[in-house]
mmCIF file of C-alpha atoms in Angstrom:
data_model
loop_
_atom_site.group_PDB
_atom_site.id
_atom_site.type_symbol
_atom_site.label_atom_id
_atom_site.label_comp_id
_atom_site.label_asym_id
_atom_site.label_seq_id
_atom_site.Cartn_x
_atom_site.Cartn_y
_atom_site.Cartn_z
ATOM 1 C CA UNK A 1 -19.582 117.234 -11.833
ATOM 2 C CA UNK A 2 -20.215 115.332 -15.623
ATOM 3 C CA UNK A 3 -19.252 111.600 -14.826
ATOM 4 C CA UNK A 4 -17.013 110.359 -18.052
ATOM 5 C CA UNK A 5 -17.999 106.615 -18.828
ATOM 6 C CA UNK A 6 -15.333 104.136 -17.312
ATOM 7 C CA UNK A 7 -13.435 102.347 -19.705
ATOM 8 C CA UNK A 8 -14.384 98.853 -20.657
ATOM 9 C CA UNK A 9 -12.858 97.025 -23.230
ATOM 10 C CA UNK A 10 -15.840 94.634 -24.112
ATOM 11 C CA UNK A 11 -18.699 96.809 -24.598
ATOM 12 C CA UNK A 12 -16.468 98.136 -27.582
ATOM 13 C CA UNK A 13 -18.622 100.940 -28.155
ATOM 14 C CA UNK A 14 -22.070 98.975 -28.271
ATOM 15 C CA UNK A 15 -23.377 101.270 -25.949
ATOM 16 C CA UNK A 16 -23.497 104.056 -28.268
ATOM 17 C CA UNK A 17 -26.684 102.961 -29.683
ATOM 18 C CA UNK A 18 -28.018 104.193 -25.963
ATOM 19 C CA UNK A 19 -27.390 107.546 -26.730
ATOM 20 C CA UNK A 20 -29.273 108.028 -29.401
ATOM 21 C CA UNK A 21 -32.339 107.310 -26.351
ATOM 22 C CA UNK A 22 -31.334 110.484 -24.387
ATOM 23 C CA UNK A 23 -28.458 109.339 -22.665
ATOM 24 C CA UNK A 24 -25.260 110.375 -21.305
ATOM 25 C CA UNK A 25 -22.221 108.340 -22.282
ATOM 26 C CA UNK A 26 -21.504 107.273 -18.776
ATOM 27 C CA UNK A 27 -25.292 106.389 -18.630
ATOM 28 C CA UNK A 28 -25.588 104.740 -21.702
ATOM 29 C CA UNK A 29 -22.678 102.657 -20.684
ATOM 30 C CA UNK A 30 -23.898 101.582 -17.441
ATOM 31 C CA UNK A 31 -26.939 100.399 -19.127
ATOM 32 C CA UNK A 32 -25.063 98.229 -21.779
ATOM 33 C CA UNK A 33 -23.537 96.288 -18.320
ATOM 34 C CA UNK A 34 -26.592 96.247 -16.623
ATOM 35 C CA UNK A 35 -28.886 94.430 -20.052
ATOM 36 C CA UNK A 36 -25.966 92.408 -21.368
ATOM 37 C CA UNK A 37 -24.694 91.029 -17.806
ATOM 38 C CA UNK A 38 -28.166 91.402 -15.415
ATOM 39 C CA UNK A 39 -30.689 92.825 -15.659
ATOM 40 C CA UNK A 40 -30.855 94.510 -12.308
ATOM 41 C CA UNK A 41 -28.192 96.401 -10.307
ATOM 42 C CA UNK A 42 -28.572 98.250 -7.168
ATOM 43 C CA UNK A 43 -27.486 101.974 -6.224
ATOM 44 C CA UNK A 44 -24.435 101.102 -4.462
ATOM 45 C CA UNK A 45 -22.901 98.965 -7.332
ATOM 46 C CA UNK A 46 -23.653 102.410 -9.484
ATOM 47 C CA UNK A 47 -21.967 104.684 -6.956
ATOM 48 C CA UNK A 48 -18.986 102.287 -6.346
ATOM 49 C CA UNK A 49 -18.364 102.309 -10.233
ATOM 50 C CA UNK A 50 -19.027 105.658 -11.251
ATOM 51 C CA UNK A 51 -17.224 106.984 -7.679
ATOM 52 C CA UNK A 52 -20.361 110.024 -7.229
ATOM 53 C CA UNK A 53 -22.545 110.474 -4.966
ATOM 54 C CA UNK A 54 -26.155 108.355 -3.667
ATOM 55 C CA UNK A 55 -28.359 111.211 -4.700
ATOM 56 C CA UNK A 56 -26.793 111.036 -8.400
ATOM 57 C CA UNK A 57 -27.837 107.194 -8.340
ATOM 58 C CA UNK A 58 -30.812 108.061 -6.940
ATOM 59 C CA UNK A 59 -31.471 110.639 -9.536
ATOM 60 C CA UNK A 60 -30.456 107.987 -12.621
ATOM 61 C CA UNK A 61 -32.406 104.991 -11.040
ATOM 62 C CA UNK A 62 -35.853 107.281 -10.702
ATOM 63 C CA UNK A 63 -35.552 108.571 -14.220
ATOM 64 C CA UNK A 64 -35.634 104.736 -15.429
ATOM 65 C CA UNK A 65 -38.564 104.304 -13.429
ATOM 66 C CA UNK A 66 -40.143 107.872 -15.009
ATOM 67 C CA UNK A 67 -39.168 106.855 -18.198
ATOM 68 C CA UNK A 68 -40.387 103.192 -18.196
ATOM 69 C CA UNK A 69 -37.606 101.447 -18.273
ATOM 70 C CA UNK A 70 -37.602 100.080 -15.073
ATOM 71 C CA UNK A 71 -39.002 99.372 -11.866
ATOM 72 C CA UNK A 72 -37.563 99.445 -7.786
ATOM 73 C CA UNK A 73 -37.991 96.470 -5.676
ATOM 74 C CA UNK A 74 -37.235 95.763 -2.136
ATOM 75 C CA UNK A 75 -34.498 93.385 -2.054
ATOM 76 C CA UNK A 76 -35.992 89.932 -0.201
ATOM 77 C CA UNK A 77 -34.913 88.226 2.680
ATOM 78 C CA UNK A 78 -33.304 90.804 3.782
ATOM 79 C CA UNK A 79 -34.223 93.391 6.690
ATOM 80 C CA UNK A 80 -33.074 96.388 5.050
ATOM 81 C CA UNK A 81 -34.679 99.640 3.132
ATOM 82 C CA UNK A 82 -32.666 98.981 0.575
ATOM 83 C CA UNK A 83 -34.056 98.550 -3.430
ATOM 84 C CA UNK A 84 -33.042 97.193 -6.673
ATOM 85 C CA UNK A 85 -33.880 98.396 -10.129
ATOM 86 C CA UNK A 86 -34.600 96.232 -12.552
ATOM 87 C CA UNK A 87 -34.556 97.310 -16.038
ATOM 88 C CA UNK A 88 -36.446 95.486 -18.612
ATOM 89 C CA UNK A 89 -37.269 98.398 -21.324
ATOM 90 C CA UNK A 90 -37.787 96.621 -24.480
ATOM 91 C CA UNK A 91 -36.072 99.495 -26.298
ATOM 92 C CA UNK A 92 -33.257 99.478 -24.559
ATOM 93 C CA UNK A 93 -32.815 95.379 -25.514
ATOM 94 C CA UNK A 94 -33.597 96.122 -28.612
ATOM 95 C CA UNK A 95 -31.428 98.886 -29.122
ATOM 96 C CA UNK A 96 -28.329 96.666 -27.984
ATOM 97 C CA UNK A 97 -29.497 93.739 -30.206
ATOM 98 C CA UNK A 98 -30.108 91.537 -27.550
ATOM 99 C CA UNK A 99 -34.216 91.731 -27.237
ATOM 100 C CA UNK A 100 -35.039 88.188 -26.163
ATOM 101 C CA UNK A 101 -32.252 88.055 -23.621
ATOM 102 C CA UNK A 102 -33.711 86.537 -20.364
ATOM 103 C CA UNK A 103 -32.712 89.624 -18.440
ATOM 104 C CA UNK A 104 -35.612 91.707 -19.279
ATOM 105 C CA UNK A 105 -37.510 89.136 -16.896
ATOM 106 C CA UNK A 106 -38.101 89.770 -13.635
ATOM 107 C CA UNK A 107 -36.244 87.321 -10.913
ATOM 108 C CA UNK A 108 -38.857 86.348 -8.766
ATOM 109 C CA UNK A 109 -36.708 83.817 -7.016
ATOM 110 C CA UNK A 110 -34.266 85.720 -4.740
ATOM 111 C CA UNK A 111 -31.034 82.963 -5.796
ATOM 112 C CA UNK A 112 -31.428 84.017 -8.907
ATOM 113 C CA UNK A 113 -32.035 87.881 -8.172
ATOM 114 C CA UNK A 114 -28.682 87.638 -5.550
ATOM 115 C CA UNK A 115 -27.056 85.186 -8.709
ATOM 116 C CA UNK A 116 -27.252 88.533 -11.066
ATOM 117 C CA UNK A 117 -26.360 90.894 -9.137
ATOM 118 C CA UNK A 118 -23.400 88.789 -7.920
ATOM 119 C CA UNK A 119 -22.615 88.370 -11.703
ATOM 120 C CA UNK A 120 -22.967 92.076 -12.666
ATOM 121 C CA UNK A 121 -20.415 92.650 -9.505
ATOM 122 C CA UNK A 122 -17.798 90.200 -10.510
ATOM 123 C CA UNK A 123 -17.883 92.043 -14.175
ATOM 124 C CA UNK A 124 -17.475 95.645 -13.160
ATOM 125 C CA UNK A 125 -14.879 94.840 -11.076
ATOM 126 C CA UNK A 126 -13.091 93.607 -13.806
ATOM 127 C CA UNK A 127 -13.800 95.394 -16.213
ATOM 128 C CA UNK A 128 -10.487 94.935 -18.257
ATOM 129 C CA UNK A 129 -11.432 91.327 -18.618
ATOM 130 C CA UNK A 130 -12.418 89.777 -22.250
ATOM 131 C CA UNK A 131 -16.364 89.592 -21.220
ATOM 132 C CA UNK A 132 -18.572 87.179 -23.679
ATOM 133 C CA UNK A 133 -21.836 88.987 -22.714
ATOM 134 C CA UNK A 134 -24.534 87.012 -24.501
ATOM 135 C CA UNK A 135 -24.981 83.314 -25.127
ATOM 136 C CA UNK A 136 -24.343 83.553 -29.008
ATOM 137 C CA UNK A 137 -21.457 85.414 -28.279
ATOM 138 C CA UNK A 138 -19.935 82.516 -25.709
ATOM 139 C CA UNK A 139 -20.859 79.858 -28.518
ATOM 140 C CA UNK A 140 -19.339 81.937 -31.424
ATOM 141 C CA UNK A 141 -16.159 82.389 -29.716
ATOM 142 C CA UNK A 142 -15.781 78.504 -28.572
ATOM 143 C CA UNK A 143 -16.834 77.131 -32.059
ATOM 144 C CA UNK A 144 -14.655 79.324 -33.484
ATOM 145 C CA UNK A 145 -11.304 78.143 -31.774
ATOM 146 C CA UNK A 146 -12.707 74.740 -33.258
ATOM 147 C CA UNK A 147 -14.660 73.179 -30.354
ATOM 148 C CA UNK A 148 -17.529 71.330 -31.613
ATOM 149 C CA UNK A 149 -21.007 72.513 -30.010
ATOM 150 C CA UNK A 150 -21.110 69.235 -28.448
ATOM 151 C CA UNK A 151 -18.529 69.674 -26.044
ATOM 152 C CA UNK A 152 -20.517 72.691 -24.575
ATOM 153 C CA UNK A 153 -22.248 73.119 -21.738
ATOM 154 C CA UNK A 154 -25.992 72.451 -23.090
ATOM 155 C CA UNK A 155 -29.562 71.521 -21.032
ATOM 156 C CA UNK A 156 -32.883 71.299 -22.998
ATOM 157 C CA UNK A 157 -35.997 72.802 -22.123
ATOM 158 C CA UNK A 158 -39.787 72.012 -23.047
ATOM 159 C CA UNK A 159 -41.027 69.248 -24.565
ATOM 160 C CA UNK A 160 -40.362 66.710 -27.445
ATOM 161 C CA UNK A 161 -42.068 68.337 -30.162
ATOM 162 C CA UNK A 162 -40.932 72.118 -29.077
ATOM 163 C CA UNK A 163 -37.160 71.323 -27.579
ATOM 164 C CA UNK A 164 -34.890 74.249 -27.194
ATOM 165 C CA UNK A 165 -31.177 73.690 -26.557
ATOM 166 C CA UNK A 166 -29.593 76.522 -24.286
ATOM 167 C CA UNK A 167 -25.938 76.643 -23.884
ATOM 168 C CA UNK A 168 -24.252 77.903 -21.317
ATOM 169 C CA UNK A 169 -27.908 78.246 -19.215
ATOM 170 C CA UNK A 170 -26.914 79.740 -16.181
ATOM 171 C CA UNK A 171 -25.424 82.448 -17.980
ATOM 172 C CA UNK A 172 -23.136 83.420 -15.693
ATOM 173 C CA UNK A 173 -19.993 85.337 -16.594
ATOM 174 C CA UNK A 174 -17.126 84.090 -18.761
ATOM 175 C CA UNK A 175 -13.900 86.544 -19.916
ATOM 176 C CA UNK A 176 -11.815 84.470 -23.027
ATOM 177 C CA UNK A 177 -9.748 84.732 -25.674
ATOM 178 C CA UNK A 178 -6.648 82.895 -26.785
ATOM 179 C CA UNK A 179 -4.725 82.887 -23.858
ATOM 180 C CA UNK A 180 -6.862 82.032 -21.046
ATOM 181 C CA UNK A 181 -10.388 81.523 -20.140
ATOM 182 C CA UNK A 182 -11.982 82.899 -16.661
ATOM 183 C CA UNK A 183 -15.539 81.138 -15.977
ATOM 184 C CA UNK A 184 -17.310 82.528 -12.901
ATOM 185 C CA UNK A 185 -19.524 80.427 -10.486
ATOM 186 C CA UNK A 186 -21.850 82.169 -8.263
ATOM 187 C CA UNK A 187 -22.951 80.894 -4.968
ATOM 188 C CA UNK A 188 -26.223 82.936 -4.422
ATOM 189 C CA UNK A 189 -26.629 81.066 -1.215
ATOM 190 C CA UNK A 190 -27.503 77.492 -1.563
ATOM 191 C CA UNK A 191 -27.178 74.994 1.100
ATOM 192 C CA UNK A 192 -25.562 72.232 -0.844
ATOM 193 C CA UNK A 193 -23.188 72.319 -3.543
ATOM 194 C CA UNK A 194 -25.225 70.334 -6.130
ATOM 195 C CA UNK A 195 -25.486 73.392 -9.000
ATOM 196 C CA UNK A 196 -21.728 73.792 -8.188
ATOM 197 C CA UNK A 197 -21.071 70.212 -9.244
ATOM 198 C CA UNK A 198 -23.392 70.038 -12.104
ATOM 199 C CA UNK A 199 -22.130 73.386 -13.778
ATOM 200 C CA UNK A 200 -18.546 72.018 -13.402
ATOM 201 C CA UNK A 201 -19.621 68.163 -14.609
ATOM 202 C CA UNK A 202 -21.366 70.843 -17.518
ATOM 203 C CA UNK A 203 -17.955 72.695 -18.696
ATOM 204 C CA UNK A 204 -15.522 69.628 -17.852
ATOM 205 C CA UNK A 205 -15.427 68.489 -21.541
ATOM 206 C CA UNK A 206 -14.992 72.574 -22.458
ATOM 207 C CA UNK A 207 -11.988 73.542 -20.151
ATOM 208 C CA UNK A 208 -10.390 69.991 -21.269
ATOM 209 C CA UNK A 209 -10.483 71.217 -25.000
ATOM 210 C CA UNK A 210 -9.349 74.234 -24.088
ATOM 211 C CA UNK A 211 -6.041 73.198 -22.289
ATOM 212 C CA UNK A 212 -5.346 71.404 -25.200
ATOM 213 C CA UNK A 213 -5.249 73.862 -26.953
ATOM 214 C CA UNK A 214 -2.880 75.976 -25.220
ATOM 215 C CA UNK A 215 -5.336 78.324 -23.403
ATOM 216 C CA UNK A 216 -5.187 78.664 -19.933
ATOM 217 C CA UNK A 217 -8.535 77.596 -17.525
ATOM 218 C CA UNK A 218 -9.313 79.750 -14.427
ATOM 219 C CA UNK A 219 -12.402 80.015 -12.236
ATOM 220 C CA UNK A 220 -13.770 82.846 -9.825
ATOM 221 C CA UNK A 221 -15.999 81.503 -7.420
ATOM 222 C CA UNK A 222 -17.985 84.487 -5.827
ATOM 223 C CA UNK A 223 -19.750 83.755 -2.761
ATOM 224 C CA UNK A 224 -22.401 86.231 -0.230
ATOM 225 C CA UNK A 225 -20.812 85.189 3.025
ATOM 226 C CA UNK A 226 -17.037 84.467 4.013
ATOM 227 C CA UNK A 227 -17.870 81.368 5.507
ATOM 228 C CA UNK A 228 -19.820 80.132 1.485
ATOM 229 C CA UNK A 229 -16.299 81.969 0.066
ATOM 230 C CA UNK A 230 -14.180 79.541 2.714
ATOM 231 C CA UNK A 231 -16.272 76.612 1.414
ATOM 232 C CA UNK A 232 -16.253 77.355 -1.988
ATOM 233 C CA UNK A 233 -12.155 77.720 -2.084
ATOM 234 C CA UNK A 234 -11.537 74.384 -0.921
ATOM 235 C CA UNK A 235 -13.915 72.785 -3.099
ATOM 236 C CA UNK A 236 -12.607 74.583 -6.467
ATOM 237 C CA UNK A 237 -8.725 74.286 -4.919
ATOM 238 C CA UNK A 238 -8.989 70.653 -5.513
ATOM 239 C CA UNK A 239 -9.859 70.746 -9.318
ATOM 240 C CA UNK A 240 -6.395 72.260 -9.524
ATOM 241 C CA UNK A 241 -4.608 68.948 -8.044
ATOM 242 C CA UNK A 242 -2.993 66.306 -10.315
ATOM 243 C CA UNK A 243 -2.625 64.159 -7.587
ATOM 244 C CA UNK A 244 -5.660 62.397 -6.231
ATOM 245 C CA UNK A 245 -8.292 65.191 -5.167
ATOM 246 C CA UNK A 246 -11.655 65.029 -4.040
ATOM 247 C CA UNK A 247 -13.194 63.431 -6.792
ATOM 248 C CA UNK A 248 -10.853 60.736 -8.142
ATOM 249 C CA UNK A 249 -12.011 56.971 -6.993
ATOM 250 C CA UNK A 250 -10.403 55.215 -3.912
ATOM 251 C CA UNK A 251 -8.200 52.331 -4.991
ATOM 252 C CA UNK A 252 -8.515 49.241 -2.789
ATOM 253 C CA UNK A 253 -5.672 49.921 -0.673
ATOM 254 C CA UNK A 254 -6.826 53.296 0.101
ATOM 255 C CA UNK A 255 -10.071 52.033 0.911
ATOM 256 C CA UNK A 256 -8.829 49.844 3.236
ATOM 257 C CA UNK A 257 -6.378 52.738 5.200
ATOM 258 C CA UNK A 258 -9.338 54.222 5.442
ATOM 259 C CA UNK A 259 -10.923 51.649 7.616
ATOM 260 C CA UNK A 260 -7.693 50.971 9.273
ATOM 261 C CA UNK A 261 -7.949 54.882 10.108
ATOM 262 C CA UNK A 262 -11.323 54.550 10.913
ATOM 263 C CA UNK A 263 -11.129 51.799 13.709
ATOM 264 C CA UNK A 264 -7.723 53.500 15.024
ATOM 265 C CA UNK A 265 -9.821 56.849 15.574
ATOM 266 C CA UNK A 266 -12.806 54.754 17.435
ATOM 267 C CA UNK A 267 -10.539 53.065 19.599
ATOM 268 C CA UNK A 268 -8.295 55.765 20.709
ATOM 269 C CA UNK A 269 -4.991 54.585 20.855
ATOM 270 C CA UNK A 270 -2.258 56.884 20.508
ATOM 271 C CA UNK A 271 -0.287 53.910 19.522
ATOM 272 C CA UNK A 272 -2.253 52.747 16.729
ATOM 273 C CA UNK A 273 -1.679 55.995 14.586
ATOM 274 C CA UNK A 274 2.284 55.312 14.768
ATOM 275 C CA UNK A 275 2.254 53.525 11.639
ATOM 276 C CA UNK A 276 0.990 56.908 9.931
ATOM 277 C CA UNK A 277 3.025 59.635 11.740
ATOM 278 C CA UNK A 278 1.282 60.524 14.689
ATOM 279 C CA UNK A 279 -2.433 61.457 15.161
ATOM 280 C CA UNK A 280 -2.188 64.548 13.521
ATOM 281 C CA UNK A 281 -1.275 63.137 10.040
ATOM 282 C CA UNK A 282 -3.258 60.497 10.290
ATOM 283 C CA UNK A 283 -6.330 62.893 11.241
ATOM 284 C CA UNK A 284 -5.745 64.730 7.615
ATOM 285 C CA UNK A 285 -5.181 62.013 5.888
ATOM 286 C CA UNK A 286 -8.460 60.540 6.970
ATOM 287 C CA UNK A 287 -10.305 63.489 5.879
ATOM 288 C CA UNK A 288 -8.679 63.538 2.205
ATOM 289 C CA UNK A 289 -9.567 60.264 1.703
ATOM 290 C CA UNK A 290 -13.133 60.725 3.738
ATOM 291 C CA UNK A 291 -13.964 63.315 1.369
ATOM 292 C CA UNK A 292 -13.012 61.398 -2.066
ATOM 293 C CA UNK A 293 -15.089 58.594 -0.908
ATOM 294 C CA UNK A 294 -17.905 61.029 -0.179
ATOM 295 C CA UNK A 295 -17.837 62.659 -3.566
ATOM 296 C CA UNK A 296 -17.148 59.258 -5.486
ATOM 297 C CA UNK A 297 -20.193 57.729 -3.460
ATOM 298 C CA UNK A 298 -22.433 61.205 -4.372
ATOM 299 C CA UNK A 299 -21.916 60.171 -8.250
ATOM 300 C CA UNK A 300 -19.072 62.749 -9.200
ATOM 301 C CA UNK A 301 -16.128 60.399 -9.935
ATOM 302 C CA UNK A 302 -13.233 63.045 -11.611
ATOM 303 C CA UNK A 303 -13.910 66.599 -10.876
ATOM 304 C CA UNK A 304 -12.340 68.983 -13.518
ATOM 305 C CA UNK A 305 -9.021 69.946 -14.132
ATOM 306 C CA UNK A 306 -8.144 73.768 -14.301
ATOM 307 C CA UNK A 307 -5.205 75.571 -13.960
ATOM 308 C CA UNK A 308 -6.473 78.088 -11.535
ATOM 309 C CA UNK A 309 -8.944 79.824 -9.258
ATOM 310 C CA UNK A 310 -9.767 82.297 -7.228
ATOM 311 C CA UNK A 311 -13.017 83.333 -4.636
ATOM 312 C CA UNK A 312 -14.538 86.227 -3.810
ATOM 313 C CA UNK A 313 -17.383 88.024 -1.434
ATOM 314 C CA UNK A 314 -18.780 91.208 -2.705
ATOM 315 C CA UNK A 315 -18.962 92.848 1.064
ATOM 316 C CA UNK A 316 -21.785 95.048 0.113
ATOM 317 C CA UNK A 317 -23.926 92.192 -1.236
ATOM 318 C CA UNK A 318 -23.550 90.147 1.694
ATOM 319 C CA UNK A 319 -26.427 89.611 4.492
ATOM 320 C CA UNK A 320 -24.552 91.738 6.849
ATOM 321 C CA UNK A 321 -23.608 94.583 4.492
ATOM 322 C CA UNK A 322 -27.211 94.808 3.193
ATOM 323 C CA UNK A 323 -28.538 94.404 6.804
#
């Protein structure tokens, strides 16, 4: 049976260039995902997308490999036969306009191997979503709604007399136009939640600019486990809060109901949690301000603001789906 190629609003045709390489539409347009979004996708996220069968992604991911265009690697830390391809055919790059894109290296860290296919999932399961694929195109659309360069998320690499300014460095997915904004975080499966903080201390002065200007802010964290995806919902659920979340300073007075909660826990009086509704209030209300304390004590002082969010585990990319 031909496969037809799904229908996605931001490759806008671009993919059309593929064909002129030898292949199919729904081919061609897999591969635009895969370079612009990637680099590397695995058999199952083919299947799911396209809906056919393993042997026909079997079939497309050898011919890469015939052809050149990519190679199959056993995914790591994970005790599975499982593979993913990578494709990092110059030609292809090229013929997308997008040649020097990082993609067309190979992840030898498996974060940042779990971090793109993660991404690449997230995209084609939106696919109706305003994707920026490419850094130029996230800066181009920004700077164009009148946000100065400045105010986006930037790191430099190499040294003083060769410096090189990459925005948005992670490149992880972000869907925007006028309306609202949708920037994805992916947990590949770090144990702390220092890149998670950084990225967000990154884009605070971004989504700030952009709610003042009318646009609404959302983020997708996507995690490998549910237990990350638990984690990662109450830490983004806060950045919603006007009232005093997670990262917002302790005033004196709450610093010192703190302590008062502190010594009333340690000495276990039932008594002495009256003044604050029972134990059971007082319990949560020593963890809110327990963890605002934590983060302002960690360096993070005011999380973001955004006006929503949402998290997400791929089941088939988890440890147990893989295993």
């Amino acid at each position: 049976m031909a496969l037809n190629a799904p229908d996605v609003p931001h490759l806008d045709g671009r993919y059309a260039a593929l064909n002129e390489l030898g292949f199919r539409p729904h081919e061609a347009a897999w591969l635009a995902l895969v370079c612009l979004h990637s680099g590397v996708f695995t058999r199952t996220q083919f299947t799911d997308h396209h809906r056919c069968s393993p042997e026909t992604a079997r079939t497309f991911a050898r011919s890469l490999v015939a052809a050149g265009f990519a190679r199959e690697h056993p995914l790591p830390d994970v005790d599975t036969r499982l593979h993913y391809t990578h494709v990092f055919g110059r030609g292809l790059y090229r013929a997308l306009s997008v040649e020097n894109i990082r993609h067309r290296r190979h992840p030898k860290e498996g974060l940042v191997l779990f971090r793109r296919l993660l991404s690449l999932d997230h995209v084609i399961r939106h696919p109706d979503l305003p994707w920026l694929a490419t850094e130029q195109e996230k800066v181009d659309h920004f700077t164009g709604r009148g946000i100065r360069r400045v105010h986006l998320p930037s790191r430099r690499y190499g040294g003083s007399a060769k410096r090189t300014v990459r925005y948005f460095a992670l490149k992880l997915p972000i869907a925007a136009d006028e309306e609202s904004a949708t920037f994805v975080y992916i947990d590949p499966g770090r144990q702390t939640d220092r890149e998670l903080q950084r990225w967000a201390a990154e884009h605070r002065p971004l989504w700030s600019r952009l709610r003042a200007l009318g646009t609404e802010v959302r983020v997708a964290a996507v995690a490998r486990t549910v237990a990350k995806q638990h984690e990662l919902s109450h830490k983004v659920a806060a950045w919603t809060n006007d009232t005093p979340a997670a990262g917002q300073p302790l005033t004196p007075e709450e610093r010192q109901t703190l302590a008062d909660l502190r010594a009333a826990i340690l000495a276990a009086d039932p008594a002495g949690f009256e003044q604050w509704g029972g134990f059971e209030p007082a319990r949560q209300l020593s963890i809110h301000l327990r963890q605002r304390a934590e983060a302002e004590d960690s360096g993070v002082a005011s999380l973001p603001v955004i006006d929503a969010y949402s998290t997400h585990h791929p089941r088939g990319l988890s440890p147990q789906g893989l295993a």
